[in-house]
Structure formats: structure tokens, C-alpha cells
């Protein structure tokens, strides 16, 4: 019964993950198009828009997080206790700075180009992550970190990235 329960939990987690990724994708499209509209049509400065997103994200995040967290396997009280740890506070502040800088770059790039251009170039991030994972796997020597080069799968991934990068290049030329 343990193995069967584990399979059910794994399947459930996969479905939840897919639904969350799909939902994030839909919301990201709405966010990107809204940013473009506010900045290019409404004249809203990127820094103000970033601040508004942060404030609204905090407010709505807390309102939605507290009732939903138990269904995702988290307890808000556990998170609050974790934040009392000095290391966790440092990591949280570092994460906040990283996300803020990334958000400013994202919003500024949308302001000077378009959400379509920004999202076409976001695909390069996937290539960089894969390359970094390969380097980490062979540099660290820990088989649980990074990604191993596998034959023939890694060649398929490499060819796919080349096609994707060629598409980004063609989009940029057009």
C-alpha cells in the first residue's frame, strides 16, 4: 500500500505542478501585456510600475497564500518560524534584491521594445540554465547536482536549442 500511495502522491504532485505552470504562464502573458500597455500607452515609468507590482504582489500573495498554503503542503506558521532564522532572513533579503533587479530589467526591456521581444529572448535563459547544469554536473562531481550529458537525448536538446536560437535570431532580424 505504501508504494501505491507514493505513486498516487507523485501523480497528484505532477498534475498540481502542470496546473500551476500553466496558470503561471497565462498570468505571465497578462502581466507582460499589461506592463507594455501601461508603459507605452499610459506613460507609466518602469520604476513606478515595478513598485506597484511589488506592493500588489505582496498584498495579494498574502491574501491568497495563507488559505491555499496547506493544500500545497506548507503551513504559514512554519514559514513565519523559518523567517526567525538569521540565515533565512539573509537568503530572503538576497532573493528580494535578485527578484527586484530582474524585474527592473524585465520591465525596462518591455518599455523600450515590446513584451513579444522580451519573451522571445527569455528563451535564451533556458539554454543558459541547461549549459550551466552541464558545467555544474561535471565540475562538482555530485551526481545529484546539474545535468549529465546523455546520448542521444542531449543531442536532441542541443539541436532543439539551436533551432530555438535561430528562431530568435530570425525574429530579431524581422
Short mmCIF file of N, CA, C and O in Angstrom, two decimals, residues 4-120:
data_model
loop_
_atom_site.label_atom_id
_atom_site.label_comp_id
_atom_site.label_asym_id
_atom_site.label_seq_id
_atom_site.Cartn_x
_atom_site.Cartn_y
_atom_site.Cartn_z
N UNK A 4 1.87 2.16 -3.56
CA UNK A 4 0.70 2.67 -4.29
C UNK A 4 0.39 4.10 -3.86
O UNK A 4 0.10 4.96 -4.69
N UNK A 5 0.48 4.38 -2.57
CA UNK A 5 0.24 5.73 -2.06
C UNK A 5 1.29 6.69 -2.60
O UNK A 5 0.99 7.82 -2.98
N UNK A 6 2.54 6.24 -2.65
CA UNK A 6 3.63 7.06 -3.17
C UNK A 6 3.40 7.41 -4.64
O UNK A 6 3.63 8.53 -5.07
N UNK A 7 2.92 6.43 -5.43
CA UNK A 7 2.63 6.68 -6.85
C UNK A 7 1.49 7.68 -7.00
O UNK A 7 1.53 8.55 -7.86
N UNK A 8 0.45 7.54 -6.17
CA UNK A 8 -0.67 8.48 -6.22
C UNK A 8 -0.22 9.89 -5.87
O UNK A 8 -0.60 10.86 -6.53
N UNK A 9 0.60 10.01 -4.83
CA UNK A 9 1.11 11.33 -4.43
C UNK A 9 1.99 11.92 -5.52
O UNK A 9 1.91 13.11 -5.81
N UNK A 10 2.81 11.10 -6.14
CA UNK A 10 3.67 11.57 -7.22
C UNK A 10 2.84 12.05 -8.41
O UNK A 10 3.11 13.10 -8.98
N UNK A 11 1.82 11.28 -8.78
CA UNK A 11 0.93 11.67 -9.88
C UNK A 11 0.18 12.96 -9.54
O UNK A 11 0.06 13.85 -10.37
N UNK A 12 -0.30 13.04 -8.31
CA UNK A 12 -1.01 14.24 -7.87
C UNK A 12 -0.10 15.46 -7.92
O UNK A 12 -0.47 16.52 -8.41
N UNK A 13 1.15 15.30 -7.46
CA UNK A 13 2.10 16.40 -7.48
C UNK A 13 2.41 16.84 -8.90
O UNK A 13 2.56 18.03 -9.18
N UNK A 14 2.50 15.88 -9.83
CA UNK A 14 2.76 16.21 -11.22
C UNK A 14 1.60 17.01 -11.81
O UNK A 14 1.81 18.00 -12.50
N UNK A 15 0.37 16.61 -11.52
CA UNK A 15 -0.80 17.32 -12.01
C UNK A 15 -0.85 18.73 -11.42
O UNK A 15 -1.07 19.71 -12.15
N UNK A 16 -0.60 18.84 -10.12
CA UNK A 16 -0.59 20.16 -9.48
C UNK A 16 0.49 21.03 -10.12
O UNK A 16 0.27 22.20 -10.42
N UNK A 17 1.67 20.45 -10.36
CA UNK A 17 2.77 21.20 -10.98
C UNK A 17 2.40 21.70 -12.36
O UNK A 17 2.66 22.86 -12.70
N UNK A 18 1.79 20.85 -13.17
CA UNK A 18 1.40 21.24 -14.53
C UNK A 18 0.35 22.34 -14.49
O UNK A 18 0.43 23.32 -15.23
N UNK A 19 -0.65 22.20 -13.61
CA UNK A 19 -1.69 23.22 -13.49
C UNK A 19 -1.09 24.55 -13.04
O UNK A 19 -1.42 25.61 -13.59
N UNK A 20 -0.17 24.51 -12.06
CA UNK A 20 0.46 25.74 -11.59
C UNK A 20 1.31 26.39 -12.68
O UNK A 20 1.29 27.62 -12.85
N UNK A 21 2.07 25.60 -13.43
CA UNK A 21 2.89 26.15 -14.51
C UNK A 21 2.01 26.75 -15.59
O UNK A 21 2.29 27.84 -16.12
N UNK A 22 0.93 26.07 -15.94
CA UNK A 22 0.00 26.61 -16.95
C UNK A 22 -0.61 27.92 -16.45
O UNK A 22 -0.67 28.90 -17.18
N UNK A 23 -1.06 27.92 -15.19
CA UNK A 23 -1.64 29.14 -14.63
C UNK A 23 -0.63 30.28 -14.59
O UNK A 23 -0.96 31.42 -14.91
N UNK A 24 0.61 29.96 -14.23
CA UNK A 24 1.65 30.99 -14.21
C UNK A 24 1.90 31.52 -15.62
O UNK A 24 2.09 32.72 -15.81
N UNK A 25 1.86 30.65 -16.61
CA UNK A 25 2.08 31.08 -17.99
C UNK A 25 0.98 32.04 -18.44
O UNK A 25 1.25 33.07 -19.06
N UNK A 26 -0.26 31.70 -18.15
CA UNK A 26 -1.39 32.56 -18.52
C UNK A 26 -1.27 33.91 -17.81
O UNK A 26 -1.40 34.98 -18.44
N UNK A 27 -1.00 33.87 -16.52
CA UNK A 27 -0.88 35.12 -15.76
C UNK A 27 0.32 35.95 -16.23
O UNK A 27 0.26 37.18 -16.26
N UNK A 28 1.39 35.29 -16.62
CA UNK A 28 2.57 35.99 -17.11
C UNK A 28 2.28 36.72 -18.42
O UNK A 28 2.75 37.84 -18.63
N UNK A 29 1.50 36.09 -19.29
CA UNK A 29 1.10 36.76 -20.53
C UNK A 29 0.29 38.01 -20.23
O UNK A 29 0.55 39.09 -20.79
N UNK A 30 -0.66 37.89 -19.33
CA UNK A 30 -1.49 39.05 -18.95
C UNK A 30 -0.62 40.14 -18.34
O UNK A 30 -0.75 41.32 -18.67
N UNK A 31 0.31 39.75 -17.46
CA UNK A 31 1.20 40.71 -16.83
C UNK A 31 2.07 41.42 -17.87
O UNK A 31 2.19 42.64 -17.86
N UNK A 32 2.70 40.65 -18.77
CA UNK A 32 3.59 41.24 -19.76
C UNK A 32 2.86 42.22 -20.67
O UNK A 32 3.35 43.31 -20.95
N UNK A 33 1.68 41.82 -21.13
CA UNK A 33 0.92 42.72 -22.00
C UNK A 33 0.43 43.95 -21.25
O UNK A 33 0.41 45.06 -21.80
N UNK A 34 0.08 43.78 -19.99
CA UNK A 34 -0.35 44.92 -19.17
C UNK A 34 0.81 45.89 -18.96
O UNK A 34 0.63 47.11 -19.04
N UNK A 35 1.99 45.36 -18.67
CA UNK A 35 3.16 46.22 -18.49
C UNK A 35 3.41 47.05 -19.74
O UNK A 35 3.65 48.25 -19.68
N UNK A 36 3.37 46.39 -20.89
CA UNK A 36 3.60 47.09 -22.15
C UNK A 36 2.55 48.19 -22.35
O UNK A 36 2.88 49.32 -22.71
N UNK A 37 1.31 47.87 -22.08
CA UNK A 37 0.23 48.85 -22.22
C UNK A 37 0.41 50.03 -21.28
O UNK A 37 0.34 51.19 -21.70
N UNK A 38 0.70 49.76 -20.00
CA UNK A 38 0.87 50.84 -19.03
C UNK A 38 2.04 51.74 -19.39
O UNK A 38 1.94 52.97 -19.30
N UNK A 39 3.17 51.15 -19.80
CA UNK A 39 4.36 51.96 -20.07
C UNK A 39 4.28 52.68 -21.41
O UNK A 39 4.59 53.86 -21.50
N UNK A 40 3.88 51.96 -22.46
CA UNK A 40 3.94 52.55 -23.79
C UNK A 40 2.72 53.39 -24.11
O UNK A 40 2.82 54.39 -24.82
N UNK A 41 1.57 53.02 -23.61
CA UNK A 41 0.36 53.79 -23.90
C UNK A 41 0.01 54.75 -22.76
O UNK A 41 -0.52 55.83 -23.00
N UNK A 42 0.29 54.33 -21.52
CA UNK A 42 -0.08 55.15 -20.37
C UNK A 42 1.04 56.03 -19.85
O UNK A 42 0.81 56.87 -18.99
N UNK A 43 2.26 55.82 -20.33
CA UNK A 43 3.38 56.63 -19.89
C UNK A 43 3.82 56.38 -18.45
O UNK A 43 4.46 57.24 -17.84
N UNK A 44 3.48 55.23 -17.88
CA UNK A 44 3.86 54.92 -16.50
C UNK A 44 5.36 54.58 -16.49
O UNK A 44 5.80 53.74 -17.26
N UNK A 45 6.15 55.25 -15.62
CA UNK A 45 7.58 54.94 -15.55
C UNK A 45 7.83 53.51 -15.07
O UNK A 45 7.09 53.01 -14.20
N UNK A 46 8.85 52.84 -15.61
CA UNK A 46 9.13 51.45 -15.21
C UNK A 46 9.33 51.26 -13.71
O UNK A 46 8.85 50.27 -13.14
N UNK A 47 10.01 52.20 -13.04
CA UNK A 47 10.26 52.04 -11.60
C UNK A 47 8.95 52.08 -10.81
O UNK A 47 8.76 51.33 -9.86
N UNK A 48 8.03 52.97 -11.21
CA UNK A 48 6.73 53.05 -10.53
C UNK A 48 5.95 51.76 -10.76
O UNK A 48 5.35 51.21 -9.82
N UNK A 49 5.97 51.27 -11.97
CA UNK A 49 5.26 50.03 -12.29
C UNK A 49 5.84 48.86 -11.48
O UNK A 49 5.10 48.04 -10.94
N UNK A 50 7.15 48.81 -11.36
CA UNK A 50 7.79 47.75 -10.58
C UNK A 50 7.36 47.84 -9.12
O UNK A 50 7.07 46.82 -8.49
N UNK A 51 7.33 49.04 -8.57
CA UNK A 51 6.90 49.22 -7.18
C UNK A 51 5.45 48.81 -6.98
O UNK A 51 5.11 48.17 -5.98
N UNK A 52 4.59 49.16 -7.94
CA UNK A 52 3.18 48.78 -7.84
C UNK A 52 3.04 47.26 -7.89
O UNK A 52 2.26 46.68 -7.12
N UNK A 53 3.79 46.62 -8.78
CA UNK A 53 3.73 45.16 -8.88
C UNK A 53 4.18 44.51 -7.58
O UNK A 53 3.60 43.52 -7.12
N UNK A 54 5.23 45.06 -6.98
CA UNK A 54 5.74 44.50 -5.72
C UNK A 54 4.72 44.64 -4.60
O UNK A 54 4.47 43.68 -3.85
N UNK A 55 4.12 45.82 -4.48
CA UNK A 55 3.14 46.06 -3.42
C UNK A 55 1.90 45.19 -3.62
O UNK A 55 1.45 44.51 -2.69
N UNK A 56 1.38 45.19 -4.84
CA UNK A 56 0.20 44.37 -5.12
C UNK A 56 0.52 42.88 -4.96
O UNK A 56 -0.29 42.11 -4.47
N UNK A 57 1.72 42.48 -5.39
CA UNK A 57 2.12 41.09 -5.25
C UNK A 57 2.18 40.67 -3.79
O UNK A 57 1.74 39.58 -3.43
N UNK A 58 2.69 41.55 -2.93
CA UNK A 58 2.75 41.24 -1.51
C UNK A 58 1.35 41.12 -0.91
O UNK A 58 1.04 40.15 -0.23
N UNK A 59 0.51 42.10 -1.20
CA UNK A 59 -0.85 42.10 -0.64
C UNK A 59 -1.64 40.88 -1.12
O UNK A 59 -2.17 40.11 -0.32
N UNK A 60 -1.71 40.69 -2.43
CA UNK A 60 -2.49 39.57 -2.96
C UNK A 60 -1.83 38.23 -2.63
O UNK A 60 -2.53 37.24 -2.38
N UNK A 61 -0.49 38.20 -2.62
CA UNK A 61 0.20 36.97 -2.27
C UNK A 61 -0.15 36.50 -0.87
O UNK A 61 -0.43 35.32 -0.66
N UNK A 62 -0.16 37.42 0.08
CA UNK A 62 -0.51 37.04 1.44
C UNK A 62 -1.97 36.63 1.56
O UNK A 62 -2.30 35.65 2.22
N UNK A 63 -2.84 37.38 0.89
CA UNK A 63 -4.28 37.08 0.95
C UNK A 63 -4.56 35.68 0.38
O UNK A 63 -5.33 34.92 0.94
N UNK A 64 -3.90 35.34 -0.73
CA UNK A 64 -4.13 34.04 -1.34
C UNK A 64 -3.28 32.94 -0.72
O UNK A 64 -3.69 31.78 -0.65
N UNK A 65 -2.07 33.29 -0.27
CA UNK A 65 -1.15 32.28 0.24
C UNK A 65 -1.67 31.62 1.52
O UNK A 65 -1.64 30.40 1.65
N UNK A 66 -2.12 32.42 2.45
CA UNK A 66 -2.50 31.88 3.77
C UNK A 66 -3.57 30.79 3.66
O UNK A 66 -3.41 29.71 4.23
N UNK A 67 -4.66 30.99 2.91
CA UNK A 67 -5.65 29.90 2.84
C UNK A 67 -5.24 28.73 1.92
O UNK A 67 -5.68 27.61 2.13
N UNK A 68 -4.38 28.98 0.93
CA UNK A 68 -4.04 27.94 -0.04
C UNK A 68 -2.82 27.13 0.40
O UNK A 68 -2.69 25.96 0.04
N UNK A 69 -1.93 27.71 1.20
CA UNK A 69 -0.67 27.06 1.58
C UNK A 69 -0.84 25.64 2.10
O UNK A 69 -0.07 24.75 1.70
N UNK A 70 -1.81 25.36 2.99
CA UNK A 70 -1.93 23.98 3.49
C UNK A 70 -2.20 22.96 2.38
O UNK A 70 -1.76 21.81 2.48
N UNK A 71 -2.88 23.37 1.32
CA UNK A 71 -3.16 22.45 0.21
C UNK A 71 -1.89 22.16 -0.60
O UNK A 71 -1.82 21.18 -1.32
N UNK A 72 -0.90 23.06 -0.50
CA UNK A 72 0.36 22.88 -1.20
C UNK A 72 1.43 22.28 -0.31
O UNK A 72 2.60 22.20 -0.67
N UNK A 73 1.03 21.85 0.89
CA UNK A 73 1.96 21.19 1.80
C UNK A 73 2.76 22.12 2.68
O UNK A 73 3.77 21.72 3.24
N UNK A 74 2.36 23.38 2.79
CA UNK A 74 3.07 24.34 3.64
C UNK A 74 2.13 24.89 4.70
O UNK A 74 0.94 25.01 4.46
N UNK A 75 2.69 25.23 5.82
CA UNK A 75 1.93 25.89 6.87
C UNK A 75 2.50 27.30 7.04
O UNK A 75 3.71 27.44 7.24
N UNK A 76 1.66 28.32 6.95
CA UNK A 76 2.18 29.70 7.12
C UNK A 76 2.94 29.88 8.44
O UNK A 76 3.92 30.62 8.49
N UNK A 77 2.53 29.19 9.49
CA UNK A 77 3.24 29.32 10.77
C UNK A 77 4.67 28.77 10.67
O UNK A 77 5.59 29.31 11.28
N UNK A 78 4.87 27.70 9.88
CA UNK A 78 6.22 27.16 9.67
C UNK A 78 7.09 28.17 8.94
O UNK A 78 8.27 28.34 9.26
N UNK A 79 6.52 28.84 7.94
CA UNK A 79 7.26 29.86 7.20
C UNK A 79 7.64 31.00 8.14
O UNK A 79 8.78 31.49 8.11
N UNK A 80 6.71 31.43 8.98
CA UNK A 80 6.99 32.50 9.94
C UNK A 80 8.11 32.09 10.88
O UNK A 80 9.01 32.90 11.18
N UNK A 81 8.12 30.85 11.34
CA UNK A 81 9.20 30.37 12.22
C UNK A 81 10.54 30.32 11.48
O UNK A 81 11.57 30.65 12.05
N UNK A 82 10.51 29.91 10.22
CA UNK A 82 11.74 29.87 9.42
C UNK A 82 12.35 31.26 9.27
O UNK A 82 13.56 31.42 9.23
N UNK A 83 11.50 32.27 9.18
CA UNK A 83 11.98 33.64 8.99
C UNK A 83 12.64 34.21 10.24
O UNK A 83 13.25 35.27 10.19
N UNK A 84 12.55 33.52 11.36
CA UNK A 84 13.23 33.96 12.58
C UNK A 84 14.71 33.57 12.55
O UNK A 84 15.50 34.09 13.33
N UNK A 85 15.07 32.68 11.65
CA UNK A 85 16.44 32.22 11.49
C UNK A 85 17.23 33.29 10.73
O UNK A 85 16.82 33.76 9.68
N UNK A 86 18.40 33.69 11.26
CA UNK A 86 19.21 34.74 10.64
C UNK A 86 19.63 34.40 9.23
O UNK A 86 19.63 35.26 8.35
N UNK A 87 19.99 33.13 8.98
CA UNK A 87 20.40 32.71 7.64
C UNK A 87 19.23 32.85 6.67
O UNK A 87 19.39 33.32 5.54
N UNK A 88 18.03 32.48 7.13
CA UNK A 88 16.85 32.57 6.28
C UNK A 88 16.53 34.04 5.96
O UNK A 88 16.12 34.35 4.85
N UNK A 89 16.72 34.93 6.92
CA UNK A 89 16.49 36.35 6.67
C UNK A 89 17.45 36.86 5.60
O UNK A 89 17.05 37.57 4.68
N UNK A 90 18.73 36.47 5.72
CA UNK A 90 19.72 36.87 4.71
C UNK A 90 19.37 36.35 3.34
O UNK A 90 19.45 37.08 2.34
N UNK A 91 18.98 35.08 3.26
CA UNK A 91 18.58 34.49 1.98
C UNK A 91 17.34 35.20 1.41
O UNK A 91 17.26 35.46 0.21
N UNK A 92 16.40 35.52 2.29
CA UNK A 92 15.17 36.21 1.85
C UNK A 92 15.49 37.60 1.31
O UNK A 92 14.94 38.01 0.28
N UNK A 93 16.36 38.31 2.00
CA UNK A 93 16.74 39.65 1.52
C UNK A 93 17.51 39.56 0.21
O UNK A 93 17.27 40.36 -0.70
N UNK A 94 18.41 38.59 0.11
CA UNK A 94 19.15 38.40 -1.15
C UNK A 94 18.21 38.06 -2.30
O UNK A 94 18.36 38.59 -3.41
N UNK A 95 17.25 37.20 -2.01
CA UNK A 95 16.26 36.82 -3.04
C UNK A 95 15.45 38.04 -3.46
O UNK A 95 15.20 38.23 -4.65
N UNK A 96 15.07 38.87 -2.50
CA UNK A 96 14.29 40.07 -2.80
C UNK A 96 15.08 41.00 -3.71
O UNK A 96 14.53 41.54 -4.69
N UNK A 97 16.35 41.20 -3.42
CA UNK A 97 17.19 42.06 -4.26
C UNK A 97 17.31 41.47 -5.67
O UNK A 97 17.17 42.19 -6.67
N UNK A 98 17.55 40.16 -5.76
CA UNK A 98 17.68 39.50 -7.06
C UNK A 98 16.40 39.65 -7.88
O UNK A 98 16.46 40.01 -9.07
N UNK A 99 15.27 39.40 -7.26
CA UNK A 99 13.99 39.49 -7.98
C UNK A 99 13.71 40.94 -8.39
O UNK A 99 13.20 41.20 -9.49
N UNK A 100 14.07 41.89 -7.53
CA UNK A 100 13.86 43.30 -7.86
C UNK A 100 14.70 43.71 -9.07
O UNK A 100 14.20 44.35 -10.00
N UNK A 101 15.97 43.35 -9.06
CA UNK A 101 16.84 43.70 -10.18
C UNK A 101 16.35 43.04 -11.47
O UNK A 101 16.28 43.67 -12.52
N UNK A 102 15.99 41.75 -11.37
CA UNK A 102 15.46 41.05 -12.55
C UNK A 102 14.19 41.72 -13.05
O UNK A 102 14.01 41.92 -14.26
N UNK A 103 13.30 42.10 -12.13
CA UNK A 103 12.06 42.78 -12.51
C UNK A 103 12.32 44.11 -13.18
O UNK A 103 11.65 44.45 -14.18
N UNK A 104 13.28 44.86 -12.68
CA UNK A 104 13.60 46.14 -13.31
C UNK A 104 14.12 45.93 -14.73
O UNK A 104 13.71 46.62 -15.66
N UNK A 105 15.01 44.95 -14.91
CA UNK A 105 15.50 44.65 -16.25
C UNK A 105 14.34 44.24 -17.17
O UNK A 105 14.26 44.68 -18.32
N UNK A 106 13.45 43.38 -16.66
CA UNK A 106 12.32 42.92 -17.46
C UNK A 106 11.42 44.07 -17.87
O UNK A 106 11.04 44.20 -19.04
N UNK A 107 11.05 44.89 -16.90
CA UNK A 107 10.13 45.99 -17.19
C UNK A 107 10.78 47.01 -18.11
O UNK A 107 10.16 47.51 -19.06
N UNK A 108 12.05 47.32 -17.85
CA UNK A 108 12.74 48.30 -18.70
C UNK A 108 12.87 47.79 -20.14
O UNK A 108 12.69 48.55 -21.09
N UNK A 109 13.14 46.49 -20.29
CA UNK A 109 13.25 45.95 -21.65
C UNK A 109 11.91 45.97 -22.36
O UNK A 109 11.85 46.23 -23.57
N UNK A 110 10.82 45.73 -21.64
CA UNK A 110 9.50 45.83 -22.25
C UNK A 110 9.20 47.27 -22.64
O UNK A 110 8.60 47.53 -23.68
N UNK A 111 9.65 48.22 -21.82
CA UNK A 111 9.41 49.63 -22.10
C UNK A 111 10.09 50.12 -23.37
O UNK A 111 9.55 50.96 -24.07
N UNK A 112 11.27 49.57 -23.68
CA UNK A 112 12.00 50.04 -24.87
C UNK A 112 11.79 49.14 -26.08
O UNK A 112 12.15 49.52 -27.19
N UNK A 113 11.23 47.95 -25.86
CA UNK A 113 10.95 47.07 -27.01
C UNK A 113 9.46 46.72 -26.98
O UNK A 113 8.63 47.55 -27.23
N UNK A 114 9.17 45.46 -26.68
CA UNK A 114 7.78 45.01 -26.54
C UNK A 114 7.78 43.74 -25.71
O UNK A 114 8.82 43.11 -25.51
N UNK A 115 6.62 43.36 -25.24
CA UNK A 115 6.54 42.13 -24.45
C UNK A 115 6.87 40.91 -25.32
O UNK A 115 7.43 39.93 -24.84
N UNK A 116 6.56 40.98 -26.60
CA UNK A 116 6.87 39.87 -27.51
C UNK A 116 8.39 39.70 -27.65
O UNK A 116 8.91 38.59 -27.56
N UNK A 117 9.10 40.80 -27.85
CA UNK A 117 10.55 40.73 -27.98
C UNK A 117 11.17 40.21 -26.69
O UNK A 117 12.06 39.34 -26.70
N UNK A 118 10.71 40.74 -25.56
CA UNK A 118 11.24 40.30 -24.27
C UNK A 118 11.04 38.80 -24.08
O UNK A 118 11.95 38.09 -23.65
N UNK A 119 9.88 38.30 -24.42
CA UNK A 119 9.59 36.88 -24.21
C UNK A 119 10.30 35.99 -25.21
O UNK A 119 10.63 34.85 -24.89
N UNK A 120 10.56 36.49 -26.41
CA UNK A 120 11.35 35.71 -27.36
C UNK A 120 12.76 35.52 -26.80
O UNK A 120 13.31 34.42 -26.83
#
